[in-house]
Amino acid sequence: MGQTALVGDTQPVLVTPEPVVTVRDICKRYRKQIAVEGVDLTIQPGEIYGLIGPDGAGKSSLMKAIAGVLTFDRGQLEVFGERIDSEAAAERVKGRIGFMPQGLGLNLYAELSVEENIDFFAALREVPPELLAERKHKLLTMTRLENFLDRPMKQLSGGMKQKLGLICTLIHEPKLVILDEPTTGVDPVSRRDFWAILADLLRERGITALVSTAYMDEAARFHRLSLIYAGRVLAEGEPDQIRQQAPGSLIEIKVEPQIEALRRLKVKFPQTEAVGAVIRVFVAVASTEQATEQVKAVLDGLAIDDIHGIETELEDAFVALLRQRHLADEQAAANPQIPVTTAAPTPIGGEIAIEAAGLSREFGDFRAVDNVSFKVMSGEIFGLLGANGAGKTTVIKMLTGILPPSGGSGQVAGANMHSASQAIKERIGYVSQAFSLYQDMTVLENIRLYARIYAVPRKQINQRTEWVIEMAGLAGVENRLAGKLSMGIRQRLALGCALVHRPQVLFLDEPTSGVDPIGRRRFWDILMQMARVEKVAILVTTHNMGEAEHCDHLALMHAGQIITDATPEQMKLSLQRDAGELLEIVTDQPLMALQIVEQAGFEGAALFGQRIHLLAKDPEQAGRQIAALLAQKQITLLGIHPRIPSIEDVFVYRIMAREQEARSR
Amino acid sequence: MSRFSKTTHHAVYRWWSRMVAMTGKELRQLSRDYLLVGAVLFLFTLDVMMAGGVKMDLNMATMMVHDADHSQASRELIYRFQPPYFKFGGEILNQKEGIELLDQGKALVVLDIPPRFQHDLIQGKPTSVQLQVDTGNTVLGTLAASYGGQIIGRYGFDIALQRMNITDAGLASVPMLADSHRVWYNPNQKDAWFMPISELLTIITVLAMMLPAAAAVREKERGTIEQLLVSPLTPTQIMLPKVVAMTLVILLGTALSLGLILRGVFDVPMKGSIPLFFAVTALYTFAMSGLGLFISTVSRNLAQATMLIIMVMMPIILLSGAWTPPEAMPPGIRQAMYLSPLYYYIEMAYGILLKGAGLKLLWDSLLGLTLIGSAVFGFGVWRFRRQFS
Amino acid sequence: MNLHRIKAIIYKEWREILRDRLFLSLAFFVPVSMMLVFGYGIKMDVENIPFAVLDQDRSAMSRDYLHLFMDSRYFDYQGDVQNERELEPLLADSKIRFAIIVPPRFQENLLSGRPAPVQSLIDGTFPFRTATSKGYVIAINNAFNGKLLAGFISKKMGLSPEQAASLVQPVKLELRYLYNQELKSIWSIAPAMMMFILMMTPPFLTALGVVREKENGSIYNIYSSTVTRAEFLIGKLLPYLGISAVNVVILWFMAAQVFGAPFKGDPLFFFLASVVYDSCTTGIGLLVSLFANTQVAAMMITVVVTIIPSVLYSGLLVPIASMDAASQFEAHLFPAMYYTDIAIGSFLKGIGMEQLWGRAGALLLYTLVLWLVSYLLFHKRVRA
């Protein structure tokens, strides 16, 4: 075990031409199920290599094989130049590898304290006591866990567990870290934090990293990456290169009536989705002008408010690539039309479908929800945003009548939550974050069960079942066990079951976590349809910021309170008003540049892959200042552009501001 | 029809429909849990059958003989130790060897016949033989001593009659007891009746707790409870179908065990009313499911629930009389037995299956089970409902 | 083999066990409560058999005869009934387990030199008790007969009562109860229970402990580290072995002090043999855990795998010597039998190493094989 001693210092790593990991045509199957099929990839020293793909794509199997903890059936694997073809060979490289398996803190020991966890991993890896003390101090300070040394792991928040996992994986200073979905289930603030710490550590110690994620928007964090789907690599390279593999333009349109426009566009452009009040269309031509013309032609006769091109994202490329290879969920393409119930029940409560008035809830001394008020109209999609533990779920629990509030009142679907919780339960639908239907029952059995639980009249059960199957695109899988379906189809089934009794109000608690992009789009198509056509009021909680963009109205929750409550556009505008424009800086030495920018005192500077994002009140002046600073240090400035902030930017800014305020008080 | 009764009718229909749907769901889910179904089948069939293999009677106990006489008479005596109780293991040369064999567990009894045994008998002198019995296992030791005593007693009696020249016909003019024994309920004294029934009752107890607890904990573990809680189902409508479904499964398993194993393999006579037995079993299962529901409220996962059930099982069995009739219990424990629902159930089960007893005799046990059972079930239901508020 | 890493694993495992209260109580509560349940719950002493009497003769002789039963410590007189039909419900309701019927003209028959029939009804529900009760009845009847015959002969042949008695009973039986002179069933049950409990609980805990790591994924820390297979297995199992060793002492204490079973053997030998037996059963748990993927499956497999050898092939209920050849062979394949001999031998027979080394050796061999097989089956680079 000489390796640990080798990397005690902080010298930059000498980049050798020899790759750290070489994977050639690897295949892995579990009994009959294929997990990985013919994957090739090479990881160079010092890079952060990403594996992006939905749940079940084969990322975990691949990473476990590289970590030497899983056998594979075919192909070649070299790690640190060692051919991994036996348990003995795998043992030879394990000293230089740190592996963190999937699942938030699952590999940690729940009963042990933070420090005991770290000490155990260090002892396993035989880290000498002096080195351990030094590393522990450094890592704990970086991750700001130093005040929680004695807290049992099971009482940490998701983000803290993640960081502790990282410390434990890095305590022996491996040359290669393999992190399997480290950010899944972690809120955006903690996620940014996590990436920043990881980037710092890796840079400082010259560690190579292989990281997987299900979030497409994290692609920018990687130097290079592979898009994985169904055990194969769809595309490989730098994030921009991958985007260019599926050239196209993204057109954003505001048009009335939205539903009709959606219907028409979907026929011609399968990658069409409604995002709140606008529609986004991916057109597979590189020229924005041509694309705009094509879209306009389809929308002939409708009132177009606004139409412009925006930059494509990796997710668009991913979906386009899937389509090119005919891997996309064929149901989604073949059935763009969602059946409409002819006679939608008239809402009882008039326009306001959900109303929370000063809701509060205490658990002992802890105030989980603090004076929360908002309104949701019928036909509106209302998003409740917030980190884990912000109080979102408690609000939903109170509104759905499971949890009595400590204070305040509420109306749901025309019924008072104090006096008529049973009536509320009959009138609402609910989709939870984890799939909460019966995995050991078939699709049809699940639908019928919920139809009967909600006392759908016997004569209508068949009709409603058929409607659900058609609406959720479940034809062909009716008799499959729910547990055997992909996440996307499962969540559509959950949605179908929630809608089987035609509720006027629909609650969704983080409904699409773990669902692949196509599945998510399909899911939101249905939600949009339900809201616009059936006038269902939809309350959705999420910490997925991409999803938040789809909502008509957002409320941002933090520590039990609603911080802001507005439409997505308003939120972005107010961010620009309060904090300034979002600038994206591209340089040839992003790490150095980031340091310089941070020292110059720019707010919220963060690294996204090779680019730096920051907020500036006066963008022009900031641009000049940065250009000058970089020139001074002989860093080439490749570009500096204003960007429209995302909801994630809003979220992170608002939460950080809140936390700062709390700290200064 | 008045509006009121119409809505009442509607409400009743809804309630019923939900119950049926949920009960069906439970049965369906159970049928797809192959591990659990396998375990249930194993318990009701093979396990009950295996229990029948436990014979507590003396069976071919090895007897070693130290025969210092080597006479006609001594051979005659040795010959009387016959299977199925005894088997002659061979001769030994001295007492020490006998002790060694007993120490090693290679013999259960050692018969010591003194020199001049035959001579003394012929002379009419009193003589004695020694039987050393290994009572390391008291059941076997007691039986061996008892059977050995009977054999030797019979031998001496025959010698005495011979000596007095009393023939078999002459026995009619001797004043003595002509004793006859009738063993009721199990005339051939087959162990194979008692142990399997006892095992079946224990299994019913375990499963009556385990199955509803597993069904309830699984909903928690997999998060499906969330979906049920936001639905219009009341806690009772969530809980009751589990109890009903699992009771049905247990009754089915009991029927299987009764028909296939107890009757099919062991020829248990089933003297009493089978419907009464099933009714009592259903009542008992309901009562015990209360404990299962309670356990489900305090455990986070199935593994925890199983551990807790194992712990709860211990005192219930101790106090039931499953292996030992109440009269053999120490006085304090005998009083505490009235607290164990299994005690009443065992009384009734043996009463019905082996003795043909009916309600007329068993009403007190039935009353006891109903009272204790209601308390247990009520407690479980109360805790189950409370966990949701 | 690196002692530091083993120590780290032991320390971690021990901490986890200590903080998981349910698991910890399971580790100690279950063995103790099993001992109490079986110790108090299984009574093999047949005493106080409740019985009723139907005396249709109501003579001095019939009363003398019946008093033999009433005065016996084995029987517990519940009362007289008036006719035979009354007996059935009493038996059916388990109010009595035995009844004796003395028909009319009992005394008259005997006094006039004729045999007199008597009848006993015995509840057959608990066959061992039935057989034992029948033995008592026969013994009492024989004693009564002996007196009758002796009186008859002394009168007929003009012998002294002593002479007549020896004539009637030419062969006296000297019974010597070895090892458990007072025939206290608990003395033999308690040591046998140690075999049973130490067969069930260590594999249970071990399987749960290992499978738990598999279930929640922390086993990957081991897979992906440089800890060797042997280091992991030793570090993981030693705490469980420690718990079992403590349980040996607790159970031993209970058997000797709570239930009063005499310990006559060599304490050191017995303790060491018990620890070897523990290692052996722990090895069973380890083997189970390599095949089970969930804790529930591990529990079920453990119960099925351990209950058969410990009940049927251990000598607990059926002595090995009484089995047929096939069963005897099977019994020799399971470790339970060897330990039953060691436990009974050490407690009641007072024998030690000299007589039992073969059994202890068999257990040791068993342990080595189990651990070796587990070692060979455990991989840090898995298939699924």
CSV table of N, CA and C in Angstrom, one decimal, chain A residues 219-223 590 607-611:
chain,number,residue,atom,x,y,z
A,219,ALA,N,-24.4,18.0,-17.6
A,219,ALA,CA,-23.4,17.7,-18.6
A,219,ALA,C,-22.2,18.7,-18.6
A,220,ALA,N,-22.6,20.0,-18.4
A,220,ALA,CA,-21.5,21.0,-18.4
A,220,ALA,C,-20.5,20.8,-17.4
A,221,ARG,N,-20.7,20.0,-16.4
A,221,ARG,CA,-19.7,19.8,-15.3
A,221,ARG,C,-18.6,18.9,-15.8
A,222,PHE,N,-18.8,18.2,-16.9
A,222,PHE,CA,-17.8,17.2,-17.3
A,222,PHE,C,-16.8,17.7,-18.4
A,223,HIS,N,-15.6,17.2,-18.4
A,223,HIS,CA,-14.7,17.5,-19.5
A,223,HIS,C,-15.2,16.8,-20.7
A,590,PRO,N,-10.0,27.9,-17.6
A,590,PRO,CA,-11.2,28.2,-16.8
A,590,PRO,C,-10.9,28.2,-15.3
A,607,LEU,N,-18.3,27.4,-11.8
A,607,LEU,CA,-17.7,26.7,-13.0
A,607,LEU,C,-18.7,25.7,-13.5
A,608,PHE,N,-19.1,25.9,-14.8
A,608,PHE,CA,-19.9,24.9,-15.5
A,608,PHE,C,-19.0,24.2,-16.6
A,609,GLY,N,-18.4,23.2,-16.3
A,609,GLY,CA,-17.5,22.6,-17.3
A,609,GLY,C,-16.3,23.5,-17.5
A,610,GLN,N,-16.3,24.0,-18.7
A,610,GLN,CA,-15.2,25.0,-19.1
A,610,GLN,C,-15.6,26.4,-19.0
A,611,ARG,N,-16.9,26.6,-18.7
A,611,ARG,CA,-17.4,28.0,-18.6
A,611,ARG,C,-17.6,28.5,-17.2
